[in-house]
PDB file of C-alpha atoms and ligand atoms in Angstrom:
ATOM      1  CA  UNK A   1      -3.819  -9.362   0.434  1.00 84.00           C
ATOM      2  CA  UNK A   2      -2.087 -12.693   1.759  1.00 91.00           C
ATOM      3  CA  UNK A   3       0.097 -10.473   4.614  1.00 94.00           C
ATOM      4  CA  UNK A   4       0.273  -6.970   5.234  1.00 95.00           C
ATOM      5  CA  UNK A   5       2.897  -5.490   7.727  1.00 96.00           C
ATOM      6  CA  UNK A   6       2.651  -1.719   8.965  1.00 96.00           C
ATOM      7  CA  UNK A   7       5.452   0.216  10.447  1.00 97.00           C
ATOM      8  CA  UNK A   8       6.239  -2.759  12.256  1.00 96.00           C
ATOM      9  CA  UNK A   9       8.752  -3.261  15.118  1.00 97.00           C
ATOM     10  CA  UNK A  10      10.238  -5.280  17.728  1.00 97.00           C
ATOM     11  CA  UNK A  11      12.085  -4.754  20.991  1.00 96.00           C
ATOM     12  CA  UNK A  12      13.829  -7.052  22.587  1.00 94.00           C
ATOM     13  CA  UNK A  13      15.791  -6.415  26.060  1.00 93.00           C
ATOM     14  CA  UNK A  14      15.979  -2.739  25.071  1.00 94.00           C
ATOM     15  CA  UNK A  15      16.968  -3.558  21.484  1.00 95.00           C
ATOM     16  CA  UNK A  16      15.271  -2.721  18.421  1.00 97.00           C
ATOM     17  CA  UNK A  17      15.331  -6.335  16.553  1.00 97.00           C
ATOM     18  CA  UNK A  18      13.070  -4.787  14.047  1.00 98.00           C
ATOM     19  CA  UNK A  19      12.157  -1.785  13.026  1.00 98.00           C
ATOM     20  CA  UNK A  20       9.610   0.297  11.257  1.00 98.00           C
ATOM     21  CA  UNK A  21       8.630  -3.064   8.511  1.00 98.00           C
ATOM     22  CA  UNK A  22       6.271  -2.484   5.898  1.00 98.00           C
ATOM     23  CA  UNK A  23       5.988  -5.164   3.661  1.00 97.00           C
ATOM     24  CA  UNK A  24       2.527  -6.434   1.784  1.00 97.00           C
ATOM     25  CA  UNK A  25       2.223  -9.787   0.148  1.00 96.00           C
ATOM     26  CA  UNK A  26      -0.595 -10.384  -2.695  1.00 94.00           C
ATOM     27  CA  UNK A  27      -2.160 -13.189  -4.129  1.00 91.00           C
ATOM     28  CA  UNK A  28       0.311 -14.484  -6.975  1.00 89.00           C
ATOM     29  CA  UNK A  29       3.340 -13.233  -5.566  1.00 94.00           C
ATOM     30  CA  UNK A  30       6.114 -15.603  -4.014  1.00 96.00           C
ATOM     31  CA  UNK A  31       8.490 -13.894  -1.489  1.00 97.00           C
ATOM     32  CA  UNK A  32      12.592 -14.163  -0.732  1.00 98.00           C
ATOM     33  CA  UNK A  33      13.089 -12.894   2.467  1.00 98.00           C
ATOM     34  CA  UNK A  34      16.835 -12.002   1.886  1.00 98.00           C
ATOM     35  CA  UNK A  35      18.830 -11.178   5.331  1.00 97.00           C
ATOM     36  CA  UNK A  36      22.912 -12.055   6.538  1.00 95.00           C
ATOM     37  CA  UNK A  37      22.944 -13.556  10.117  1.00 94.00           C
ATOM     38  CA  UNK A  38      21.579 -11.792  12.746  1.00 95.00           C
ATOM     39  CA  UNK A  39      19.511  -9.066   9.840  1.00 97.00           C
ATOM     40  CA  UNK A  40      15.998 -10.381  11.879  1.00 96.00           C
ATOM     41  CA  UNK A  41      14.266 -12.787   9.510  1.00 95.00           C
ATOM     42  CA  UNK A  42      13.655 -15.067  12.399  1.00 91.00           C
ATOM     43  CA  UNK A  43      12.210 -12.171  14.225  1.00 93.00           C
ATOM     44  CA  UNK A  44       9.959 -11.691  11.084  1.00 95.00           C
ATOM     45  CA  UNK A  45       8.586 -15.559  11.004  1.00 93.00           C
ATOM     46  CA  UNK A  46       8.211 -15.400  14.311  1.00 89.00           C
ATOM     47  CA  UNK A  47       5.541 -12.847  14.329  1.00 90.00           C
ATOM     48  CA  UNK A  48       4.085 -13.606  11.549  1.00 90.00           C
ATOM     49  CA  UNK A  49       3.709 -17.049  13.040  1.00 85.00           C
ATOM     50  CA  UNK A  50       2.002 -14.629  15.679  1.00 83.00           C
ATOM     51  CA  UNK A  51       4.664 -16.154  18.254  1.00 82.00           C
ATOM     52  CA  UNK A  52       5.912 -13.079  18.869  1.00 86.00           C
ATOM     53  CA  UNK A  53       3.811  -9.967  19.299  1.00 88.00           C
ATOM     54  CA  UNK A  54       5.317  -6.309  17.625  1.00 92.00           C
ATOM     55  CA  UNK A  55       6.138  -3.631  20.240  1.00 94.00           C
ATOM     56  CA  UNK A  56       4.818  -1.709  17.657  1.00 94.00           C
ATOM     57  CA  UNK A  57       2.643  -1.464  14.208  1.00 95.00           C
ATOM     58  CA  UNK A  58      -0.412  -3.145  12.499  1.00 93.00           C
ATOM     59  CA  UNK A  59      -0.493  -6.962  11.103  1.00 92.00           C
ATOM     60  CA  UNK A  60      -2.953  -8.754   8.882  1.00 91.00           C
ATOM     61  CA  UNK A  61      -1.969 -12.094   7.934  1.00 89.00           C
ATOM     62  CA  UNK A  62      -4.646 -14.262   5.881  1.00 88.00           C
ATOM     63  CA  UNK A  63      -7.259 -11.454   6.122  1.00 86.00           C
ATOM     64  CA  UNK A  64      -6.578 -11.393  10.418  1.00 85.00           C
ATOM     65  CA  UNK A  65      -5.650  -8.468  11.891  1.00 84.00           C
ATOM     66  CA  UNK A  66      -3.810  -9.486  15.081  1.00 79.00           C
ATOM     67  CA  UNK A  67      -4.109  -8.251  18.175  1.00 71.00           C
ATOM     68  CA  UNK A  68      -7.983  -8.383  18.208  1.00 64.00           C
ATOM     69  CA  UNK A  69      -8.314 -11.801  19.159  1.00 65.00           C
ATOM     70  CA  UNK A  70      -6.154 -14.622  19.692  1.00 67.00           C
ATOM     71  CA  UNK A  71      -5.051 -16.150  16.861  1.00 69.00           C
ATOM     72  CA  UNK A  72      -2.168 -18.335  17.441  1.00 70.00           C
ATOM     73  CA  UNK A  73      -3.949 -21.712  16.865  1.00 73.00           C
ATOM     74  CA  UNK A  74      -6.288 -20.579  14.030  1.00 77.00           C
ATOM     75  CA  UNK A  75      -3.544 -18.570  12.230  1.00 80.00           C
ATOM     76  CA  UNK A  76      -0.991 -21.309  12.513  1.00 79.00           C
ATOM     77  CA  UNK A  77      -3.375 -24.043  10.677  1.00 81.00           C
ATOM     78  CA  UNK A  78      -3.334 -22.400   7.607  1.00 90.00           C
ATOM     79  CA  UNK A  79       0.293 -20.914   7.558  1.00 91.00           C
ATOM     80  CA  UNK A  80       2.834 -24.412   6.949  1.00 92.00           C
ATOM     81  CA  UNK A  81       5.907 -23.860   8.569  1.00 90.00           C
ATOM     82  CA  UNK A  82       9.353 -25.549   7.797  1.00 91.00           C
ATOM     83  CA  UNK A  83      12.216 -24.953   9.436  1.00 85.00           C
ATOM     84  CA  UNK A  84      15.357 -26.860  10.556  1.00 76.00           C
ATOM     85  CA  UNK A  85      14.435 -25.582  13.892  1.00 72.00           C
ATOM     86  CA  UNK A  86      11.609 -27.907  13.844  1.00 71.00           C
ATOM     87  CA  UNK A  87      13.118 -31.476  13.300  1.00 68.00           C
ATOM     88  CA  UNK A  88      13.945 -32.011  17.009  1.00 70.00           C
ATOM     89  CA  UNK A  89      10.715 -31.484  17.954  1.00 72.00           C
ATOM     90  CA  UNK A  90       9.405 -34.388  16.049  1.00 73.00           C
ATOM     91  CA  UNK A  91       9.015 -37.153  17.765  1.00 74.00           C
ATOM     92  CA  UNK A  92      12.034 -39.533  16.220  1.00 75.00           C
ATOM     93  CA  UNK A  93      10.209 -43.139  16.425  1.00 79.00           C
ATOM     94  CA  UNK A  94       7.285 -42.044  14.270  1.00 88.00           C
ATOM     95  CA  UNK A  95       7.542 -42.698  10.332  1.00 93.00           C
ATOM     96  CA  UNK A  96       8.416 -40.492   8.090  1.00 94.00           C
ATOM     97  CA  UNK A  97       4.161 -41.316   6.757  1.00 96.00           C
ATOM     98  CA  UNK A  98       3.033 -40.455  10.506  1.00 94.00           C
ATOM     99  CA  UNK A  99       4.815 -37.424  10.457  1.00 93.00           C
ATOM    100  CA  UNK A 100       3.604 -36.092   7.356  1.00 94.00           C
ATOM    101  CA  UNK A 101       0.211 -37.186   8.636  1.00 94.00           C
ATOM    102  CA  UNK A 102       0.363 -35.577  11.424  1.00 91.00           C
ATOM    103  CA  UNK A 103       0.267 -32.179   9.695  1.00 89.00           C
ATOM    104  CA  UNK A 104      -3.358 -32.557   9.280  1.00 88.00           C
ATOM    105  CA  UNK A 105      -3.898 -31.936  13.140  1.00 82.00           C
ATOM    106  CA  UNK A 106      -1.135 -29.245  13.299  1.00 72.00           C
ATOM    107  CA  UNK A 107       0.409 -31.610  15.677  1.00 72.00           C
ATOM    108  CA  UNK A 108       3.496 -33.117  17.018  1.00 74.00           C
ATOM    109  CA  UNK A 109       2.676 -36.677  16.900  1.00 75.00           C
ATOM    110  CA  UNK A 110      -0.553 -38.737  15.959  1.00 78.00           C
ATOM    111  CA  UNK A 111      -3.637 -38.259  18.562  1.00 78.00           C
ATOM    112  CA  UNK A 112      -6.783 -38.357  16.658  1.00 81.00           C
ATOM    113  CA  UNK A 113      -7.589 -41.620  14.042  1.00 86.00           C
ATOM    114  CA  UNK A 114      -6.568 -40.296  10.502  1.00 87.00           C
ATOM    115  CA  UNK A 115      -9.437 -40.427   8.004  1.00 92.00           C
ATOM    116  CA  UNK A 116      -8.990 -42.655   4.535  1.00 95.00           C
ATOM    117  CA  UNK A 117      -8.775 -39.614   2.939  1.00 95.00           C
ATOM    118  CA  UNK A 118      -6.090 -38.379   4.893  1.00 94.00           C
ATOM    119  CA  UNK A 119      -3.694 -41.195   4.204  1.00 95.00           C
ATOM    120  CA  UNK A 120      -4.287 -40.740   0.631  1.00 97.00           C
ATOM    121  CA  UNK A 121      -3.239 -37.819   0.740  1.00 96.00           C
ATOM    122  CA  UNK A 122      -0.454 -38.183   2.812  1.00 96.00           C
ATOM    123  CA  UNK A 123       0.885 -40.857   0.503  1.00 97.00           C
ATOM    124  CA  UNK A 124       0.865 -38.465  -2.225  1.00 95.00           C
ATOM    125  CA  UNK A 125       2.488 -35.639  -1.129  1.00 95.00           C
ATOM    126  CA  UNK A 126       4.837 -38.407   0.072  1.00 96.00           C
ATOM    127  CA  UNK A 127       5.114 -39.236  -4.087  1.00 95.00           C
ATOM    128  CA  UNK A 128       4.848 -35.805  -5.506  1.00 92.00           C
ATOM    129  CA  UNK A 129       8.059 -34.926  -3.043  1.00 92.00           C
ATOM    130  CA  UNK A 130      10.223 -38.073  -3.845  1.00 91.00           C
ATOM    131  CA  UNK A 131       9.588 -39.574  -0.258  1.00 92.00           C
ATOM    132  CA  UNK A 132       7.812 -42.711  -0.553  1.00 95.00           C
ATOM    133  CA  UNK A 133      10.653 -45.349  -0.682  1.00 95.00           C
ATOM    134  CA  UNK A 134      10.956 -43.508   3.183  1.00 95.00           C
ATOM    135  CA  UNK A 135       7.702 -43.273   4.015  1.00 96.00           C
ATOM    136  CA  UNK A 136       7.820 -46.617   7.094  1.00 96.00           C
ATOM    137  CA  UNK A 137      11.561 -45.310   8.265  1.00 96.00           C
ATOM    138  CA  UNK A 138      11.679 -43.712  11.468  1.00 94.00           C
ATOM    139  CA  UNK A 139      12.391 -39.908  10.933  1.00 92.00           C
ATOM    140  CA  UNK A 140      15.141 -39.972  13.347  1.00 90.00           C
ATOM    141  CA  UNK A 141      17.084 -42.252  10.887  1.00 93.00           C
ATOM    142  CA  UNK A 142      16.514 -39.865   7.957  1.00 92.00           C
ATOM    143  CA  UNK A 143      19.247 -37.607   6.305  1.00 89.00           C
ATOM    144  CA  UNK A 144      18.961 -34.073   6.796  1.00 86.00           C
ATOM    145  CA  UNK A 145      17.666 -33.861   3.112  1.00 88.00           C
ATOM    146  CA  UNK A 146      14.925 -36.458   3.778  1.00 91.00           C
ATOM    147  CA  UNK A 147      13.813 -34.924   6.753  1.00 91.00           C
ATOM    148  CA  UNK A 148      13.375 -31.361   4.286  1.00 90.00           C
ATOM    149  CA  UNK A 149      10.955 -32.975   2.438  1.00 92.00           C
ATOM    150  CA  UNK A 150       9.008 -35.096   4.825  1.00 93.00           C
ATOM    151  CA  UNK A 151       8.443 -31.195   6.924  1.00 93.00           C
ATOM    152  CA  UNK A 152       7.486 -29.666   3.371  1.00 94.00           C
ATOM    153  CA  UNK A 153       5.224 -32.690   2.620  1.00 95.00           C
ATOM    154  CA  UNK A 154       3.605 -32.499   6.464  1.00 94.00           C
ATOM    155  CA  UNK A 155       3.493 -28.626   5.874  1.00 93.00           C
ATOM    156  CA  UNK A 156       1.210 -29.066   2.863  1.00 94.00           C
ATOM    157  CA  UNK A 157      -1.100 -31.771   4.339  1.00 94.00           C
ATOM    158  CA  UNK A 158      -3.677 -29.073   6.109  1.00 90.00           C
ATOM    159  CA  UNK A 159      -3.765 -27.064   2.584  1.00 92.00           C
ATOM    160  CA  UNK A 160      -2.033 -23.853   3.794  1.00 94.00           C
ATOM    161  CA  UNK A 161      -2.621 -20.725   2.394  1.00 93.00           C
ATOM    162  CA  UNK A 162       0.725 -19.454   3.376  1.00 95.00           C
ATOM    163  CA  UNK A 163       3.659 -21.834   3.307  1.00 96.00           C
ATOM    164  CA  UNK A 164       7.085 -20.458   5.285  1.00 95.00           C
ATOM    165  CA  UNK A 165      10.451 -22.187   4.146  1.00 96.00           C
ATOM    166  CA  UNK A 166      12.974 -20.915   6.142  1.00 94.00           C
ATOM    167  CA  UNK A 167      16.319 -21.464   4.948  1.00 93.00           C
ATOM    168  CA  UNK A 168      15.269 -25.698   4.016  1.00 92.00           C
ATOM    169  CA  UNK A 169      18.429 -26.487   2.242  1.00 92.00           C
ATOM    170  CA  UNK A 170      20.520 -25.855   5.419  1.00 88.00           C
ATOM    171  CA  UNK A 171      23.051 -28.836   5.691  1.00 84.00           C
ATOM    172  CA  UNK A 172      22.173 -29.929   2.143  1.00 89.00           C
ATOM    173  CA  UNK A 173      24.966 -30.743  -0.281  1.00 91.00           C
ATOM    174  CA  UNK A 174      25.010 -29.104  -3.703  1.00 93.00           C
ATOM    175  CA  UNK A 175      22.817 -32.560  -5.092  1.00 92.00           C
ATOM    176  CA  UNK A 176      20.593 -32.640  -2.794  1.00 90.00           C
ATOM    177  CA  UNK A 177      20.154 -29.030  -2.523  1.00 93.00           C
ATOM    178  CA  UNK A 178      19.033 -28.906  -6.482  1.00 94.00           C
ATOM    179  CA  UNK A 179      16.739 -31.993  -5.750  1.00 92.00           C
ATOM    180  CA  UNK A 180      14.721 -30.013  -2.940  1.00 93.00           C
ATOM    181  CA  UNK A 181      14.388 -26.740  -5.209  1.00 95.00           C
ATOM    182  CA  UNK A 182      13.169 -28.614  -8.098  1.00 93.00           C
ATOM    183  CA  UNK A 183      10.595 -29.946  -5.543  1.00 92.00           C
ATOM    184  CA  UNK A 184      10.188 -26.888  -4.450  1.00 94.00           C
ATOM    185  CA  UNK A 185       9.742 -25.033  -7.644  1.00 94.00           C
ATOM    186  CA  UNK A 186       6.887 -27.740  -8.920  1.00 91.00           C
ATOM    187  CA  UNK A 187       4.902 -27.128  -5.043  1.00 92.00           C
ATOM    188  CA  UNK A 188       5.218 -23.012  -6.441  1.00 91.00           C
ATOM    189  CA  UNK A 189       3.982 -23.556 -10.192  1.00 87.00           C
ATOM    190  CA  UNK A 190       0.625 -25.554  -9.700  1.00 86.00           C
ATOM    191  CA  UNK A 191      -2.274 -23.314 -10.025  1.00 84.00           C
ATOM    192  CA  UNK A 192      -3.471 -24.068  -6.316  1.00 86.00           C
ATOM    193  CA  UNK A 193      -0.206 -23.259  -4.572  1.00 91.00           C
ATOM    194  CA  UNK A 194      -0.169 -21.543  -1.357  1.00 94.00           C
ATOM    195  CA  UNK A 195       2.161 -18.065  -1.097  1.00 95.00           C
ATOM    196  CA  UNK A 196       5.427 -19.032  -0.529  1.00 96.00           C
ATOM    197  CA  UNK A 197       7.596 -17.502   1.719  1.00 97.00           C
ATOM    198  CA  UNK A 198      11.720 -18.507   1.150  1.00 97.00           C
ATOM    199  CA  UNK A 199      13.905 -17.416   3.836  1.00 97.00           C
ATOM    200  CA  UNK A 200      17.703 -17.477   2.814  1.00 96.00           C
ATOM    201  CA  UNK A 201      20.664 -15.674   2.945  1.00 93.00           C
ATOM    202  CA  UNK A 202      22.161 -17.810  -0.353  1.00 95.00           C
ATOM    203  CA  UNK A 203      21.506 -15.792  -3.552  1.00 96.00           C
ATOM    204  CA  UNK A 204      22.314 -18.495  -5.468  1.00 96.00           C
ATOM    205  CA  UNK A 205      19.247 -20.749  -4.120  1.00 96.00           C
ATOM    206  CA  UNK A 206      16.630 -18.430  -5.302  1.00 97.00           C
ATOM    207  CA  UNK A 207      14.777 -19.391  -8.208  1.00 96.00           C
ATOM    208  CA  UNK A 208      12.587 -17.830 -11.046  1.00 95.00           C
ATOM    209  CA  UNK A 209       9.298 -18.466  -9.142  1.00 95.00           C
ATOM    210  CA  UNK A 210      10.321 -16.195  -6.443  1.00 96.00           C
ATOM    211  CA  UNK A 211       9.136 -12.992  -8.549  1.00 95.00           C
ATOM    212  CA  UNK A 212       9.273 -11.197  -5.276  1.00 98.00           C
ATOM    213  CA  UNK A 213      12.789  -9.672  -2.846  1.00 98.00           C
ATOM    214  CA  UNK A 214      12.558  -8.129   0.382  1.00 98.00           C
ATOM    215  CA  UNK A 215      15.762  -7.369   1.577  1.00 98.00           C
ATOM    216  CA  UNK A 216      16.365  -6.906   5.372  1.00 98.00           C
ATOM    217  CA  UNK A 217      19.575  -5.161   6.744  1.00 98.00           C
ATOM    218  CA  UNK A 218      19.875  -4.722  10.581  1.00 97.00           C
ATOM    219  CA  UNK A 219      16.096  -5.401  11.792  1.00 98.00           C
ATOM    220  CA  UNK A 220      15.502  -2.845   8.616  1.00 98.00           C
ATOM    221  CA  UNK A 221      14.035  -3.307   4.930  1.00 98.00           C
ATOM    222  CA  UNK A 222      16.728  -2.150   2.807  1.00 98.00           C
ATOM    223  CA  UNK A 223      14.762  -2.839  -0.416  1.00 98.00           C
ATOM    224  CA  UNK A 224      11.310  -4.328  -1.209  1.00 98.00           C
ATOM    225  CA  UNK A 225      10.723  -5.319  -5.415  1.00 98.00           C
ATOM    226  CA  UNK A 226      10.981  -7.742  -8.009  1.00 98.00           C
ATOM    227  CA  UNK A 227      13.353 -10.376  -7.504  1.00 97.00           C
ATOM    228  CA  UNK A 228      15.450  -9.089 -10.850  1.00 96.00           C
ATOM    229  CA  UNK A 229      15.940  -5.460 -10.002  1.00 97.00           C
ATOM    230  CA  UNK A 230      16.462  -6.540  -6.561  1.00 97.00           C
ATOM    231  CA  UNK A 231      19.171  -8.702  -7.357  1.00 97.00           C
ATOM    232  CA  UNK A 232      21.422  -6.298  -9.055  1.00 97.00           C
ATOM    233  CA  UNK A 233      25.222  -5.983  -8.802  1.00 96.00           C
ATOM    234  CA  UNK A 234      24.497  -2.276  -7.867  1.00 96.00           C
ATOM    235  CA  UNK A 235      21.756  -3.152  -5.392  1.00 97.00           C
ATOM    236  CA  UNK A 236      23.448  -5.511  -3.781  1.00 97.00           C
ATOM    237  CA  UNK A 237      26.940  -3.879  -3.357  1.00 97.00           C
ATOM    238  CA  UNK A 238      25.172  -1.097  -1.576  1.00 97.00           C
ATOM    239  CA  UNK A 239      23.215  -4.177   0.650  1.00 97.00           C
ATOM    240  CA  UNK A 240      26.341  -6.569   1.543  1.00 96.00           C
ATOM    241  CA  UNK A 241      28.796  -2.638   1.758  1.00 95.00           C
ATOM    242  CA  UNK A 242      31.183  -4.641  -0.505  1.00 94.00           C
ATOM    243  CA  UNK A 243      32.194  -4.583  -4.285  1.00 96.00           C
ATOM    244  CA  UNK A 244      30.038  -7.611  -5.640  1.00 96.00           C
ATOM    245  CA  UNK A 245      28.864  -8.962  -9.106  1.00 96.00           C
ATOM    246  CA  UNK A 246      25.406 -10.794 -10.022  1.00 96.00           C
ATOM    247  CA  UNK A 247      25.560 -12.901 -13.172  1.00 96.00           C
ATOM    248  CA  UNK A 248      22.106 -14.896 -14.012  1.00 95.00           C
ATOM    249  CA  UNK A 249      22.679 -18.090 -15.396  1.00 94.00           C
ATOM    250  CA  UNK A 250      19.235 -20.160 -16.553  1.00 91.00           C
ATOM    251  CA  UNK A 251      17.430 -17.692 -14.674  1.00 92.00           C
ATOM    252  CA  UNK A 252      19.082 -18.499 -11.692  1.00 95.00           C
ATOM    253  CA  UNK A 253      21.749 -15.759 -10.052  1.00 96.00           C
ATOM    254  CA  UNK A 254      25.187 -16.439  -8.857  1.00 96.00           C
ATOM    255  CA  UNK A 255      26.924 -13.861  -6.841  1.00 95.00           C
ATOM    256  CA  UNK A 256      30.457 -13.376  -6.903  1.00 94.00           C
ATOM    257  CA  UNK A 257      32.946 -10.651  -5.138  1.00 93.00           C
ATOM    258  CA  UNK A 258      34.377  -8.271  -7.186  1.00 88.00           C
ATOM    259  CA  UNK A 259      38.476  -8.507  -7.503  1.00 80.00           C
ATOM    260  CA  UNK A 260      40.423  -6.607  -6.300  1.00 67.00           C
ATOM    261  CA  UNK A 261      43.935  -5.886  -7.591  1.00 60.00           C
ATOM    262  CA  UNK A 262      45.187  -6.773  -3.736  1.00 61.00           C
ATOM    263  CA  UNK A 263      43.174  -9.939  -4.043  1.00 56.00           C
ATOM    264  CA  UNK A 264      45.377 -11.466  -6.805  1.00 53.00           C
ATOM    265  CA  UNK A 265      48.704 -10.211  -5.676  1.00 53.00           C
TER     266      UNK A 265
HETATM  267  N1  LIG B 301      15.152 -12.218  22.901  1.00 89.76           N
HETATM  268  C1  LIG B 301      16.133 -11.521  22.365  1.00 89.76           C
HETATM  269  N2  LIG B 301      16.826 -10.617  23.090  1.00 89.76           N
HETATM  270  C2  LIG B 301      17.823  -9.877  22.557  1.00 89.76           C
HETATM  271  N3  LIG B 301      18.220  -9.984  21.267  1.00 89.76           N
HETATM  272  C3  LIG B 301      17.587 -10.851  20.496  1.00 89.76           C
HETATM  273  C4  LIG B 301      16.503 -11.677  20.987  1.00 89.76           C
HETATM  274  N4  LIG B 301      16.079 -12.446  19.953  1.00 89.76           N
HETATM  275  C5  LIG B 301      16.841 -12.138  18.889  1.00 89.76           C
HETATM  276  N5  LIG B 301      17.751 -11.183  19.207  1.00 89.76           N
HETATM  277  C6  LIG B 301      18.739 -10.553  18.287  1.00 89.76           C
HETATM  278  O1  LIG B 301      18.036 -10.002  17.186  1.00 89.76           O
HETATM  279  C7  LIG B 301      18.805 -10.083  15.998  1.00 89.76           C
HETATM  280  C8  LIG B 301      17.998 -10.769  14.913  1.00 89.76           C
HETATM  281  O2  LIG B 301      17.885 -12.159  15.211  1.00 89.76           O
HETATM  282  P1  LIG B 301      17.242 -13.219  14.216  1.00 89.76           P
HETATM  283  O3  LIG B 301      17.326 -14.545  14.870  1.00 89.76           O
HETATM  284  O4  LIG B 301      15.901 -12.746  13.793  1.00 89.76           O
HETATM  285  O5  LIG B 301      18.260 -13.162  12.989  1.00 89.76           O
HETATM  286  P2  LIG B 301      18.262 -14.005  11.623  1.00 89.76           P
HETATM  287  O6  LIG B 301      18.186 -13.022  10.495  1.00 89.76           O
HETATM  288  O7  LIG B 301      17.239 -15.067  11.674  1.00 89.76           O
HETATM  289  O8  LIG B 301      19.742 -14.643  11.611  1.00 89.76           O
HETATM  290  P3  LIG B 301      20.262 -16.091  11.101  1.00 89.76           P
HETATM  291  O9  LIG B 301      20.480 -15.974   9.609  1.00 89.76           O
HETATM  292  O10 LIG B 301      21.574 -16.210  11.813  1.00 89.76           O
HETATM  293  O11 LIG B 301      19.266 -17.129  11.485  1.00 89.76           O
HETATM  294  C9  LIG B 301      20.096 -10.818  16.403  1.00 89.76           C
HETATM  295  O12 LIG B 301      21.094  -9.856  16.614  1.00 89.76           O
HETATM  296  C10 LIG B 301      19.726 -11.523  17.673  1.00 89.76           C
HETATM  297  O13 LIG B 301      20.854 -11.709  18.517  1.00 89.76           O
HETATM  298 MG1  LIG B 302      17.302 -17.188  11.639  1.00 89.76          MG
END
């Protein structure tokens, strides 16, 4: 069991953000976490981050139950997480290579001499996620797609177990979007790949290697499965409260609104 969430909740200035979550995440399964704006996934990362403590329920995450000790630093080493959230934090005058380096330390910024071993590896992640003509650029004059995969390539320098993509193509155009999710797609296919975690309210980004759904409505799971009978015109109509259609195209779905008569008039 990778994570394991038990009648879970949150309160936040007397509002429930989430409530009552049970979700449980198992070796060879790769997770959508599926919510509109405001539906709590940040609330979810957040605690399983262990940033956030529940106001109620039981967590395991990587075979630690929280709340026994403090795990914040020793949890957080082997969970990689990329977020647009981050980028400011990253110090802009360090190379896109520093950067990704740094992941090793689960740091912002280089303190501690980087072994040989470490920069090899550093320069291929760099390769394997289509980096290296950036590698000596300062990350503050990176693109917003660049930046994407130098996070993903830092994330993936201290050899998580977990790996937490929340929403990455944000800002992307529809070229550079593709780009990242092929990278994306090879990280999830090797046979040492961490448990991926792919936060997104886009249908249409979600792709065959993400066997697994969990849709969250209003702090709430709405419905927990396989990505296929998750994604259903039926299932989701009921989710979004509005007439909709999924059609799969190379195993990929595209969701569209249903038409109204009114619409075309
Ligand atoms: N500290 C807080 N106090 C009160 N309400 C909060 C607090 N933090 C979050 N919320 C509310 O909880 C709800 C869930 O927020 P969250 O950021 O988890 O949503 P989200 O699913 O990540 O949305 P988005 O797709 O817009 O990023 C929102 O209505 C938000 O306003
Ligand atoms: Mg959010």
């Amino acid at each position: 069991m990778v994570v394991r969430l038990e009648n879970v909740s949150l309160k936040r200035e007397g509002k429930w953000i989430l409530q009552d979550i049970n979700w449980e995440i198992r070796h060879g399964e790769h997770w959508v976490l599926f919510g509109l704006n405001g539906s709590g996934k940040t609330a979810m990362l957040n605690i399983l981050n262990a940033y956030q403590f529940p106001t109620k329920g039981k967590i395991t995450v990587l075979g630690m139950e929280f709340g026994r000790t403090y795990l914040g630093e020793k949890l957080r080493k082997q969970i990689g997480f990329v977020s647009s959230s981050l980028q400011d934090k990253f110090y802009a005058a360090d190379n896109a290579f520093e950067v990704v380096l740094s992941g090793a330390f689960a740091s912002i910024g280089l303190y501690e001499t980087p072994t040989d071993a470490m920069r090899n590896k550093a320069i291929t992640l760099l390769k394997e996620l289509g980096c290296i003509d950036y590698a000596n650029r300062r990350y503050e004059t990176l693109s917003q797609g660049e930046k994407q995969r130098v996070q993903i390539a830092r994330a993936l320098m201290a050899n998580p177990s977990l790996l937490i993509l929340d929403e990455p193509t944000n800002g992307l155009d529809f070229i550079a979007r593709e780009k990242l999710l092929e990278s994306i797609e090879t990280i999830a296919a090797k046979s040492n790949a961490p448990r991926i975690i792919y936060v997104t309210h886009h249908v249409e980004e979600i792709l065959p290697v993400f066997n697994k759904t969990l849709l969250l409505k209003q702090g709430q799971v709405f419905a927990a499965g396989n990505t296929t009978e998750m994604l259903t015109g039926k299932t989701l109509t009921e989710y979004f409260g509005l007439p909709v259609n999924v059609l799969w195209e190379n195993h990929r779905p595209l969701l569209t609104k249903q038409q109204f008569v009114s619409d075309t008039m």
